[in-house]
Coordinates of C-alpha atoms in Angstrom, one line a residue:
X1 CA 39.2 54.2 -28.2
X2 CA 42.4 52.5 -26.2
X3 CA 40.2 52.8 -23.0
X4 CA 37.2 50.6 -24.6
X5 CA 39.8 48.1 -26.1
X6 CA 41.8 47.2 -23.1
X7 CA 38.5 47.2 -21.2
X8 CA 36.9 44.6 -24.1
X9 CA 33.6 46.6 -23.9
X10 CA 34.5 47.1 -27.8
X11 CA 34.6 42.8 -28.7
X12 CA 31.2 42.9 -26.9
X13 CA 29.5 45.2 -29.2
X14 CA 31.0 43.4 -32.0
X15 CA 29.7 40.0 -31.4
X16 CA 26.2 41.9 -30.8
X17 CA 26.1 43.2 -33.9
X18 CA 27.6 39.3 -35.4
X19 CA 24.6 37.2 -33.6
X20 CA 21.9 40.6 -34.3
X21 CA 23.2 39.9 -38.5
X22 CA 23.7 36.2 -37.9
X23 CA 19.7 36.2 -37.1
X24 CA 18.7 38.6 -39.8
X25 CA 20.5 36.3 -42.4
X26 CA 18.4 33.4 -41.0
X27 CA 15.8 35.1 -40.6
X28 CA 16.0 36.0 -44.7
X29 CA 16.7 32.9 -45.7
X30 CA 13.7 31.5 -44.1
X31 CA 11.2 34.4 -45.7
X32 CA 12.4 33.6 -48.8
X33 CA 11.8 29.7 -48.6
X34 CA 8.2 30.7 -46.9
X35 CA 7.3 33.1 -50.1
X36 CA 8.8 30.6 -52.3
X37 CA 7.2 27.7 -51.1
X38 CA 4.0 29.1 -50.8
X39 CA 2.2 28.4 -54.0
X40 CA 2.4 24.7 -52.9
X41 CA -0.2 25.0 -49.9
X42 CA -2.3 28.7 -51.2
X43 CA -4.9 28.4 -53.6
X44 CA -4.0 30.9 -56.3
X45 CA -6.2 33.0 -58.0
X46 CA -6.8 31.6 -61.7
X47 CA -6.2 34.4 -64.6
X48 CA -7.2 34.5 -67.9
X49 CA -5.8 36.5 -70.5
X50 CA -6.8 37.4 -74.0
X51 CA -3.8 38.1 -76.4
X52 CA -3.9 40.1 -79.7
X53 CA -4.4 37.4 -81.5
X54 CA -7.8 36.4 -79.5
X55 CA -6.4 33.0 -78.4
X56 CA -6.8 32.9 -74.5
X57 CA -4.9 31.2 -71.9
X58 CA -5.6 30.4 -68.5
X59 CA -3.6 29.6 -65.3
X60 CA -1.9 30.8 -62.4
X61 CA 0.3 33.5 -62.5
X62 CA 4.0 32.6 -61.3
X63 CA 6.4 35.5 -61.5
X64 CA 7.1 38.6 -63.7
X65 CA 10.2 40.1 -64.6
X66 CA 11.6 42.7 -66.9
X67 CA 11.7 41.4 -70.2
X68 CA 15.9 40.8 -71.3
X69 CA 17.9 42.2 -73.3
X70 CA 18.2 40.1 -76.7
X71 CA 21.5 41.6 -77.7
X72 CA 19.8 44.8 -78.7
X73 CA 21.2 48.2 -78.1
X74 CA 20.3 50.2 -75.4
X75 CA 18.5 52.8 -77.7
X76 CA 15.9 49.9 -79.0
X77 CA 15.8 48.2 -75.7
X78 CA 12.7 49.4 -73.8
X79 CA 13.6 48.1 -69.6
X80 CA 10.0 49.0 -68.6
X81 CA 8.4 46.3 -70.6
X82 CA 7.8 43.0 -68.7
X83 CA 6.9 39.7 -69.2
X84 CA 4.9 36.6 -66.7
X85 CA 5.7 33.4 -66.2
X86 CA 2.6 31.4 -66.3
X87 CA 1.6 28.2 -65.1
X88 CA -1.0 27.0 -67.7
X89 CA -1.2 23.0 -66.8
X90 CA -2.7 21.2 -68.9
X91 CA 0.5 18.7 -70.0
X92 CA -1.6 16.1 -71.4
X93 CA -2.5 18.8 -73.9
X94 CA -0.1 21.2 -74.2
X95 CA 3.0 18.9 -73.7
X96 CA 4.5 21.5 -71.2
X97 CA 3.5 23.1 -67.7
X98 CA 4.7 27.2 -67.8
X99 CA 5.0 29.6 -71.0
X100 CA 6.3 32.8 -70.8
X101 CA 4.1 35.8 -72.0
X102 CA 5.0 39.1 -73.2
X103 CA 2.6 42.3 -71.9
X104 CA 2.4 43.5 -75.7
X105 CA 0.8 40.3 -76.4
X106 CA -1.7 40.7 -73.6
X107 CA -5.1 42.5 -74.8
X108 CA -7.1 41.6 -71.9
X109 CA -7.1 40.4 -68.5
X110 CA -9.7 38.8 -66.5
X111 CA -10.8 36.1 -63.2
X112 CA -13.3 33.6 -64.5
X113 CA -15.4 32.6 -61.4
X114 CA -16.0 29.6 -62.7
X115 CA -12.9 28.3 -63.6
X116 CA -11.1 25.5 -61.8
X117 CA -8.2 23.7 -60.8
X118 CA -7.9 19.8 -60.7
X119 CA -5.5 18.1 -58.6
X120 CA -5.0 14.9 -60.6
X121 CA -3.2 12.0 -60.1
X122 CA -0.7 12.6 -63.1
X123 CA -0.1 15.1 -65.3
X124 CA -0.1 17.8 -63.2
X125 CA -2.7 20.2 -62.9
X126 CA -5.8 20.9 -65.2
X127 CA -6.7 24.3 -65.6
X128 CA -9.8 24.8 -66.8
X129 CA -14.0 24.6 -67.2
X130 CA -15.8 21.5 -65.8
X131 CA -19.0 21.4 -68.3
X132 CA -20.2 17.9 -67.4
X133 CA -20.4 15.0 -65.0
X134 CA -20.5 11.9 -66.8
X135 CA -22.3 8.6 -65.3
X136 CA -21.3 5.6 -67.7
X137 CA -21.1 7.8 -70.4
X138 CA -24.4 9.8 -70.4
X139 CA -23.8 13.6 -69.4
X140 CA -25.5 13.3 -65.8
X141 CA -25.4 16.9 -64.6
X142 CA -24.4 19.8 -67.3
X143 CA -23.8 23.4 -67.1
X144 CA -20.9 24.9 -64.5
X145 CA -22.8 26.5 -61.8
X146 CA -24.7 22.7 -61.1
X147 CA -21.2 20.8 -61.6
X148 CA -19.4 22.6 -59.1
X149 CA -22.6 22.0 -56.5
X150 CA -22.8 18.1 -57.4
X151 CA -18.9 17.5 -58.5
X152 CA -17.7 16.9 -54.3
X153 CA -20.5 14.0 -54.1
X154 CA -18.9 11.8 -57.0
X155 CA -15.5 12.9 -55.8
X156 CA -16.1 11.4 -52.5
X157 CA -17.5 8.1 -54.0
X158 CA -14.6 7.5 -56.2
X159 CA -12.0 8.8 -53.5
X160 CA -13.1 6.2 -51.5
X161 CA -12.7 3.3 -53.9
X162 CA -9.4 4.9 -54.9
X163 CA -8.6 4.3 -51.5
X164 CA -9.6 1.4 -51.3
X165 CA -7.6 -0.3 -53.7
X166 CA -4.6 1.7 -52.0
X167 CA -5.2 -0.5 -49.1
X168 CA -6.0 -3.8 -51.1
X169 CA -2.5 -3.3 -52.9
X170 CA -0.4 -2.1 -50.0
X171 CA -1.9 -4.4 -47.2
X172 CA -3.2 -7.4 -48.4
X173 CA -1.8 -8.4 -51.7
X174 CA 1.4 -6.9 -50.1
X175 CA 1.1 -9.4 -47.5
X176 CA 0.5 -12.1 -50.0
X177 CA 3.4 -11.1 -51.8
X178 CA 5.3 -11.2 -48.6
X179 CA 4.1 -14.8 -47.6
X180 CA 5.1 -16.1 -51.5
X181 CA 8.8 -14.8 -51.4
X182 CA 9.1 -16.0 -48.0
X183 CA 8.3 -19.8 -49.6
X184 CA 10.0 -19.1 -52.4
X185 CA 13.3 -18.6 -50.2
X186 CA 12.7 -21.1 -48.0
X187 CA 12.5 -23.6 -50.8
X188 CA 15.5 -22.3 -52.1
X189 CA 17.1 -22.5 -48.9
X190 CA 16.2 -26.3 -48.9
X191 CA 17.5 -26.9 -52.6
X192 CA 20.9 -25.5 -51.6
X193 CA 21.9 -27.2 -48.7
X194 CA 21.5 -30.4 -51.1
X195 CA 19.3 -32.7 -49.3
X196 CA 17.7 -34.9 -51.5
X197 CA 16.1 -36.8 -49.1
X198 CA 12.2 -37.9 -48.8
X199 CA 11.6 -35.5 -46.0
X200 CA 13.2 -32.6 -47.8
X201 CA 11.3 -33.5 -50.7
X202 CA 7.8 -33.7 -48.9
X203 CA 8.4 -30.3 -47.4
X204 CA 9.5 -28.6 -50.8
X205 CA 6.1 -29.7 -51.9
X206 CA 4.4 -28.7 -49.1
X207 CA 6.1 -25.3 -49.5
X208 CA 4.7 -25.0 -52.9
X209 CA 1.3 -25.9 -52.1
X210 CA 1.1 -23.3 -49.5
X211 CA 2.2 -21.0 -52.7
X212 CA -0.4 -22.1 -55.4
X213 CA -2.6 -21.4 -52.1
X214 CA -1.3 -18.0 -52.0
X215 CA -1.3 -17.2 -55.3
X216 CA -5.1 -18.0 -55.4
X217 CA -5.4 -15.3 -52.8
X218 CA -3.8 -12.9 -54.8
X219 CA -6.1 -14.0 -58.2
X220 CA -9.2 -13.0 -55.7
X221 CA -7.2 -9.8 -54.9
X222 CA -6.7 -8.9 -58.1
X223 CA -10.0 -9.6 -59.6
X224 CA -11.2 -7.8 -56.6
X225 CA -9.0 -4.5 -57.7
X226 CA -10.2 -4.9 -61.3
X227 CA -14.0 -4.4 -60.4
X228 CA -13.1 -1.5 -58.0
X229 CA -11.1 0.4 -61.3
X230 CA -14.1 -0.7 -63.1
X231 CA -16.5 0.5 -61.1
X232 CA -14.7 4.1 -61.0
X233 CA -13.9 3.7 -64.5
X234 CA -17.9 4.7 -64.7
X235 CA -17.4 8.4 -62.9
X236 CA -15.9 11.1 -65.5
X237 CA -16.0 15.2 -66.0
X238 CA -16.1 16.4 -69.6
X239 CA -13.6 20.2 -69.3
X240 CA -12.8 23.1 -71.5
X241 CA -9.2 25.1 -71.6
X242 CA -9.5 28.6 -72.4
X243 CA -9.9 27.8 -76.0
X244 CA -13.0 25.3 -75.9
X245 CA -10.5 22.3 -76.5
X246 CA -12.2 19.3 -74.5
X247 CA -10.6 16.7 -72.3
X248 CA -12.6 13.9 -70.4
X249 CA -10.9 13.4 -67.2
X250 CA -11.5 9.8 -65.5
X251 CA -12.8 10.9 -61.4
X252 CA -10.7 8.5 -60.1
X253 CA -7.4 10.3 -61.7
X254 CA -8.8 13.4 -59.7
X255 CA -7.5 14.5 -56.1
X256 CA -9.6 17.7 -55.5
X257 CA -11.1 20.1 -57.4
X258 CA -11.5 23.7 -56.4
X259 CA -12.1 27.3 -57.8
X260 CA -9.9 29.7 -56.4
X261 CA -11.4 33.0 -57.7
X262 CA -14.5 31.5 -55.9
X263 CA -13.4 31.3 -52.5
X264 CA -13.1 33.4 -49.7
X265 CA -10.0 34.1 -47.3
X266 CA -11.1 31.4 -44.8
X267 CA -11.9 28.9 -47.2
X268 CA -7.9 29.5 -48.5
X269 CA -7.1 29.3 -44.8
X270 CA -9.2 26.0 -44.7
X271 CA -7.5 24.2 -47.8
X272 CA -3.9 25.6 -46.9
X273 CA -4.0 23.5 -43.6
X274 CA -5.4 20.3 -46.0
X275 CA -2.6 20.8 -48.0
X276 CA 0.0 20.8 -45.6
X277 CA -1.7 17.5 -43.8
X278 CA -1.1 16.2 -46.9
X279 CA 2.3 16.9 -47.2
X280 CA 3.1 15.4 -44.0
X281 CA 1.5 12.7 -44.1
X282 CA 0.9 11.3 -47.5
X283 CA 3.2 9.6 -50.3
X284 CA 5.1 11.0 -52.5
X285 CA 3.6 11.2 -56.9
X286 CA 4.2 12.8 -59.8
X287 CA 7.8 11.8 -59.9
X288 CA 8.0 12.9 -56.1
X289 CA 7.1 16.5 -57.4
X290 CA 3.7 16.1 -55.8
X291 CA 1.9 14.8 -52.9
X292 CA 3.3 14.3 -49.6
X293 CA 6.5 13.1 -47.8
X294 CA 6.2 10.8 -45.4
X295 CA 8.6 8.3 -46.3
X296 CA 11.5 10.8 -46.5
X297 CA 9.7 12.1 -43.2
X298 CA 10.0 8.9 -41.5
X299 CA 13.6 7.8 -43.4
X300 CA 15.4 11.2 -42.0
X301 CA 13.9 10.5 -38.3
X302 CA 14.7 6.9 -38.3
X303 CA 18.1 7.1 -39.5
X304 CA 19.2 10.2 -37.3
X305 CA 17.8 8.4 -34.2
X306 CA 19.8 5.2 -35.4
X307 CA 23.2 7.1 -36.1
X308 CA 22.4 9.1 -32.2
X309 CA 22.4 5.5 -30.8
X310 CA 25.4 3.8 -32.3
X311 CA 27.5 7.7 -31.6
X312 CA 26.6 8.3 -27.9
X313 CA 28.3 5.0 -26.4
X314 CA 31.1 4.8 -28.9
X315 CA 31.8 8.4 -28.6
X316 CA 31.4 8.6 -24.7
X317 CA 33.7 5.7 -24.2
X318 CA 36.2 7.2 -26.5
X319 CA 36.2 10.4 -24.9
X320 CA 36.3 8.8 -21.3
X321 CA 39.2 6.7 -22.3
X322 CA 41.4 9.7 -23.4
X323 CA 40.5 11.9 -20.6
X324 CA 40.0 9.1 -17.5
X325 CA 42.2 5.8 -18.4
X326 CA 44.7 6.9 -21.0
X327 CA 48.1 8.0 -19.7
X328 CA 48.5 11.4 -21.1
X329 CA 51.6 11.5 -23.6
X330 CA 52.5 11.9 -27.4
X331 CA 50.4 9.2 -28.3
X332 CA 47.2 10.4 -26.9
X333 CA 48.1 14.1 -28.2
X334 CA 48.5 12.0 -31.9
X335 CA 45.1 10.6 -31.2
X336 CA 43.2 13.8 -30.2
X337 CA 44.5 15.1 -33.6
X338 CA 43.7 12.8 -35.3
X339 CA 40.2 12.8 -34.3
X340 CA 40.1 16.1 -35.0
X341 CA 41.0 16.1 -38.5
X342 CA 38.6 13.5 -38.7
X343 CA 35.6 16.7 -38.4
X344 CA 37.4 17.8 -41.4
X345 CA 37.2 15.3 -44.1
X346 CA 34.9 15.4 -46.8
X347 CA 31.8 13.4 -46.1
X348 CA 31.9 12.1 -49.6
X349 CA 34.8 10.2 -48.3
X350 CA 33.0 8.4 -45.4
X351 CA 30.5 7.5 -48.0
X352 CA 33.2 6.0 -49.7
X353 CA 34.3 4.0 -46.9
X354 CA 30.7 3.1 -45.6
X355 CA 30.3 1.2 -49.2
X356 CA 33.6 -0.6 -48.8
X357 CA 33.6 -1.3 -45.2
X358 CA 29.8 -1.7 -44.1
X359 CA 28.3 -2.3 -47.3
X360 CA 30.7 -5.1 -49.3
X361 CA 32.8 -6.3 -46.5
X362 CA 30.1 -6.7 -43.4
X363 CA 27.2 -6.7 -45.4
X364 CA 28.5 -9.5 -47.8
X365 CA 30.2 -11.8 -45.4
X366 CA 26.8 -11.8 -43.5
X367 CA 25.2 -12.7 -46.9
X368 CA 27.3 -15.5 -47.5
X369 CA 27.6 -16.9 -43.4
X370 CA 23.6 -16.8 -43.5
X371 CA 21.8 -16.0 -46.2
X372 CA 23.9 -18.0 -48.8
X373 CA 21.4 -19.4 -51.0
X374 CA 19.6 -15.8 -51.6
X375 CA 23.1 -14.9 -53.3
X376 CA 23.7 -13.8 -56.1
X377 CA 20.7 -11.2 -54.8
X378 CA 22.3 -9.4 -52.1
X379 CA 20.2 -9.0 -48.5
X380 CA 22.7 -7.2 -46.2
X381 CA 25.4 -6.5 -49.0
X382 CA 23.4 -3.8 -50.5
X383 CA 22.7 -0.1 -49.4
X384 CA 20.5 0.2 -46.3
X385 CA 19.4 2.7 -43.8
X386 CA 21.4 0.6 -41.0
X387 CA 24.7 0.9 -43.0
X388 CA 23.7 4.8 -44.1
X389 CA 23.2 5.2 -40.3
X390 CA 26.7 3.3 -39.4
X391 CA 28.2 5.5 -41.7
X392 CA 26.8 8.9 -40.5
X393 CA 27.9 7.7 -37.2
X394 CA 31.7 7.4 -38.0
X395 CA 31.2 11.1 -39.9
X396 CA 29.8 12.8 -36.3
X397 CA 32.0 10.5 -33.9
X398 CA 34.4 13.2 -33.9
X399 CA 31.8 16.0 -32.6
X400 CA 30.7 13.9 -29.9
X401 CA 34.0 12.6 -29.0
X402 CA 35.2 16.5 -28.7
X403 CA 32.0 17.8 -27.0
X404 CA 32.3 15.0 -24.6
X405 CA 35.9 15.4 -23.6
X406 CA 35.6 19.6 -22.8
X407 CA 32.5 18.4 -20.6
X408 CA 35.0 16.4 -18.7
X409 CA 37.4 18.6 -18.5
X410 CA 35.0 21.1 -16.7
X411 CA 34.2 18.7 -13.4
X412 CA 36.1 20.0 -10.8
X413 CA 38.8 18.5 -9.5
X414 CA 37.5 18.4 -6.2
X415 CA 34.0 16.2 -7.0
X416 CA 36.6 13.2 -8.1
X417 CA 38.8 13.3 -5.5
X418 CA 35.8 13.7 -3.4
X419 CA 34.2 10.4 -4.0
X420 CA 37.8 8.6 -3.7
X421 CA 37.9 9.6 -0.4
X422 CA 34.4 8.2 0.6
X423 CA 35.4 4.5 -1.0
X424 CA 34.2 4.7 -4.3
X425 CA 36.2 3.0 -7.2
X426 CA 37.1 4.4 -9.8
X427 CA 34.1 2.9 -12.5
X428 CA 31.8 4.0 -9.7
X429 CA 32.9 7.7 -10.0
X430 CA 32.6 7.8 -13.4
X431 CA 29.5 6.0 -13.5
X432 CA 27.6 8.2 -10.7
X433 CA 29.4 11.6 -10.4
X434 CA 31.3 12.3 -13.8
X435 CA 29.0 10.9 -16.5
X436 CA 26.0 13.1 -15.0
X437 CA 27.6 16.0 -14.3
X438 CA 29.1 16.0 -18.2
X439 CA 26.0 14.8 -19.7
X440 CA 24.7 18.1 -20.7
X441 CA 28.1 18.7 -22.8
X442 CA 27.5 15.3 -24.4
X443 CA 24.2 16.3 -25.2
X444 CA 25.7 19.5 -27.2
X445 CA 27.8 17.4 -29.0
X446 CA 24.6 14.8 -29.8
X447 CA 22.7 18.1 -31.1
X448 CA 25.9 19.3 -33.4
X449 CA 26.0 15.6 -34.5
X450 CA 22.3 15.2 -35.2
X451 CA 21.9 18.5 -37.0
X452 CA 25.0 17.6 -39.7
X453 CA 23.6 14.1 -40.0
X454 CA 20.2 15.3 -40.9
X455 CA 21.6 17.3 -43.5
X456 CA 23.9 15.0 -45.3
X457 CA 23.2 13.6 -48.3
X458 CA 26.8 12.8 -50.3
X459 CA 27.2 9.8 -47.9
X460 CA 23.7 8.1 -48.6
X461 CA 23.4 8.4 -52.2
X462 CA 26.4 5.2 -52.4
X463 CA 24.7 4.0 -48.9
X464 CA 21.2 3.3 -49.0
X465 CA 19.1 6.1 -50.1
X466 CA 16.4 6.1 -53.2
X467 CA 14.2 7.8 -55.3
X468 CA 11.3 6.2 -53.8
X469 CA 11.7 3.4 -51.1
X470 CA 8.3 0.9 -52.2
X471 CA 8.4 0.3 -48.3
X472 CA 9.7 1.7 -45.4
X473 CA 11.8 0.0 -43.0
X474 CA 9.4 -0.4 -40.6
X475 CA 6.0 -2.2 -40.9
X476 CA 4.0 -5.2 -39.7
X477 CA 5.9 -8.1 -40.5
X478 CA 8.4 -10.1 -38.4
X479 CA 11.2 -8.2 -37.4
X480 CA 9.0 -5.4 -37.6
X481 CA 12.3 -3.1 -38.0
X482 CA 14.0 -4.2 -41.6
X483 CA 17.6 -2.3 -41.6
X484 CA 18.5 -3.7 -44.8
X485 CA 15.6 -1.8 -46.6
X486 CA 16.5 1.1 -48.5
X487 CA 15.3 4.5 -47.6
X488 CA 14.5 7.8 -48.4
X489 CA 15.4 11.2 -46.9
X490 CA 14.5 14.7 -46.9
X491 CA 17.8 16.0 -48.2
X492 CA 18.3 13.4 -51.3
X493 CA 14.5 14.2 -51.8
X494 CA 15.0 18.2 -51.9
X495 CA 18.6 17.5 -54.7
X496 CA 16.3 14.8 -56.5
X497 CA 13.3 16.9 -57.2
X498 CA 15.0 19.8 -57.6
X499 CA 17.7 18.8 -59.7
X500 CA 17.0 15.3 -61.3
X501 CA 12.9 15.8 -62.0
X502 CA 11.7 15.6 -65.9
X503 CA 9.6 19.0 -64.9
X504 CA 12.2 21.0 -63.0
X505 CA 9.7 24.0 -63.0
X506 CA 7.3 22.7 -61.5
X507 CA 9.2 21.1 -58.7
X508 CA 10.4 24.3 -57.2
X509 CA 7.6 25.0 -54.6
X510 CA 8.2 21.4 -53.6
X511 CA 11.8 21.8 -53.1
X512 CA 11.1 25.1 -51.1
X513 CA 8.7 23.8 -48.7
X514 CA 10.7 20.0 -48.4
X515 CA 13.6 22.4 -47.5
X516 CA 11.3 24.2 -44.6
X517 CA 10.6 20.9 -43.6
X518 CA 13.8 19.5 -42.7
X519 CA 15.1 23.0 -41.1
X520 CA 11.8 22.5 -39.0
X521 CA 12.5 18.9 -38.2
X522 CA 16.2 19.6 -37.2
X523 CA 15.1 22.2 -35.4
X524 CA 12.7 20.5 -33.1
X525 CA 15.2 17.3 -32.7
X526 CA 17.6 20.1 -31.4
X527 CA 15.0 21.5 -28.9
X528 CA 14.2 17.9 -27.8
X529 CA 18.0 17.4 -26.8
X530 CA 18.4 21.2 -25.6
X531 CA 15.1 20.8 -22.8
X532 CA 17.0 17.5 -21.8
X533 CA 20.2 19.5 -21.5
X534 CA 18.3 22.2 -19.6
X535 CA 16.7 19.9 -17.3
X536 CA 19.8 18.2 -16.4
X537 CA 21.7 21.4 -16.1
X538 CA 19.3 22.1 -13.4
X539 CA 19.8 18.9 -11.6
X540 CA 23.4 19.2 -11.9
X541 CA 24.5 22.4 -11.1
X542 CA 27.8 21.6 -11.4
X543 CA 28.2 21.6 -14.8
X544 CA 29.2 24.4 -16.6
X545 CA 28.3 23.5 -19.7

């Protein structure tokens, strides 16, 4: 045993067997988010069951579990006997989503092959029996073999007009609304400076004018969207629950409609990937417990690629400061420990200091230097995703300053002193034969820095992240990139719709597959950044990092 210790064969084994149950503990955790998440994206089999009592109620089956002990003695207390959790939809009926059902109540079993699931709008899921399409009111196609042939035909008429006014509401009148407030502000902008004059006058009015002009726009718009709702108002399916107990369900309110126990492997196969398309790249309903992500999507990207850009320089110069320029000493020992304990605060603390710092001091001094006569409605003095970003940057500046300084440290001597001798300054070493050689060690530190950014979420909740952002901060209109808009992000959507939603429940498979998401997403930021590493490792050979 003394032979394999002094030799350090023994420390090598060890840290095998650390990484081999390092990656079986990852490897867990993500099975168990995968089988978790699952039910969002697999059509599940619809089950009916009869109870004693011959009421009947249908839905998909969730989990099952041993039924618990109610305090009862062991001798009473019968651990074989299990219950299900099942998700029976239906909230605009039943007022709740799951219900719990005990085996001793269940006298039968069964898979209705016609029974269906809608995807609506609101309320969740409807689980039940489409008996009729209805065309203005009249029953246009009856029985449920000939709905479910003729249902996808209507679907995709009133899908499109859904659409439609989707695109009416977010691109035009949204541009119309953009065009008013921008004349509204720039007649307010007018009234506050205080010039009475004729000119001033004349332009206020032809500022107004341009509005009424506007706001005609949007009256078309509008009456526009009114005949479109009309129009879809005229498509409806009459259903059945289990029980017979009817509910007319307006087409439009309908995303997709499908029967589970009807289709085959493939066909699963087939909707799984349309489900995850629409994750991706869709917006968020139901309270962000349905639907798709996008906006957090495109908030987390955004604002990890905006703190990477304000942390490199900053962080490179810091590092090269202390390690090329600085004279070594007590003072630069105080500073190097100090930036390390700056790793270790809490980042609830930098959120802190992001609101004060970024948020009222910056932010409001720019408010009241330029955009005085918006006040008291704040523009820059509010939470944003360029202040969440500034802030995030300050929380990683120590990783990068670190990463960057050991990458300088492992240049040889020899390359420096090298290109002294041949003329070069001192800027030009640095700038042609230290920065590249230590790049790949700054990139670690950028990867360590963008994978704790990404997963923050203490710091943006007083910084600039929301519930739901109504846009994102970028779009069409001049500047194009708005860094004062609020945001969302993956990790404030995962504690949001996991822990804040009305229907906790039924949020879960969202939360599990919103989680995958962003461990896929930092994942493939760090592989972007680890085959620039690579590639530069190559080209610089010197490097031994």
């Amino acid at each position: 045993m003394k032979k394999y210790f002094r030799s350090g064969e023994i420390f090598i084994w060890f840290t095998g067997m650390g990484l081999g149950l390092s990656l079986i503990m990852i490897t867990g955790l993500l099975f168990l988010i995968v089988v978790n998440g699952k039910d969002y994206f697999w059509a599940s089999e619809i089950v009916q069951i009869t109870r004693t009592d011959g009421s009947k109620q249908l839905g998909e089956i969730v989990k099952e579990e041993p039924i618990p002990n109610l305090n009862l003695p062991d001798s009473l207390w019968n651990k074989s006997l299990m219950r299900m959790q099942m998700k029976i939809g239906n909230r605009d009926l039943y007022g709740f989503d799951f219900q719990w059902i005990d085996e001793r109540e269940i006298k039968q079993t069964e898979l209705p092959k016609f029974a269906s699931t809608i995807e609506r709008m609101e309320f969740g899921n409807f689980y039940g029996f489409i008996k009729e399409i209805l065309v203005d009111g009249n029953v246009k196609v009856k029985g449920e073999e000939n709905v479910a042939d003729k249902l996808n035909s209507y679907l995709s008429i009133t899908s499109s007009i859904r659409d439609e006014i989707k695109d009416i509401e977010k691109s035009k009148i949204g541009r119309v609304n953009y065009n008013i407030e921008n004349l509204r502000l720039r007649i307010k902008k007018i009234q506050y400076e205080g010039k009475n004059s004729g000119k001033n006058i004349k332009e206020i009015e032809a500022l107004e004018s341009e509005i009424a002009q506007e706001n005609k726009k949007y009256e078309v718009l509008k009456v526009k969207v009114d005949s479109l709702n009309l129009l879809a108002s005229r498509y409806a399916v009459y259903c059945e629950d289990a029980n017979r107990r009817g509910k007319t369900i307006p087409m439009i309110n309908i995303v997709r409609v499908y029967q589970p126990n009807n289709m085959s492997f493939a066909s699963k196969i087939g909707f799984t990937f349309t489900k995850i398309r629409e994750f991706i790249f869709d917006d968020p309903r139901e309270s962000n417990t349905e639907g798709g992500v996008f906006p957090a999507i495109f908030g987390t990207v955004m604002m990890v690629l905006l703190m990477s850009i304000f942390t490199v320089p900053f962080g490179v110069l810091a590092a090269l400061y202390l390690r090329e320029y600085a004279k070594q000493g007590p003072l630069v020992r105080t500073v190097r420990i100090a930036v390390n304990n700056l790793a270790g605060v809490p980042s609830i603390v930098f959120g802190v200091f992001g609101l004060g710092f970024f948020i009222y001091l910056i932010g409001g001094t720019i408010d009241q230097l330029f955009f005085p006569e918006r006040l008291p409605s704040p523009t820059w003095g509010t939470g944003g995703i360029l202040w969440a970003s500034l802030t995030l940057a300050l929380l990683t500046m120590p990783v990068v300053i670190v990463a960057t300084e050991e990458a300088l440290t492992q240049i040889p001597r020899g390359m420096r002193e090298a290109a002294l001798a041949l003329g070069a300054t001192k800027w030009q070493v640095i700038r042609r034969v230290i920065l590249p050689a230590a790049t790949p060690g700054i990139l670690t530190g950028l990867i360590l820095a963008m994978a704790r950014a990404a997963g923050e979420v203490a710091p943006l909740m007083i910084t600039g992240v929301v519930k739901l952002a109504p846009s994102l901060p970028f779009d069409s209109y001049f500047p194009f990139f708005h860094l004062d808009r609020k945001f969302m992000h993956l990790g404030f959507h995962i504690y949001d719709v996991g822990f804040q939603s009305p229907n906790i429940e039924a949020a879960m498979p969202m939360v599990y597959t919103t989680t995958l998401l962003l461990i896929l997403i930092v994942v493939l930021l760090n592989i972007t950044a680890m085959i620039i590493r690579a590639n530069l490792r190559k080209k610089y050979k010197s490097s031994t990092f």
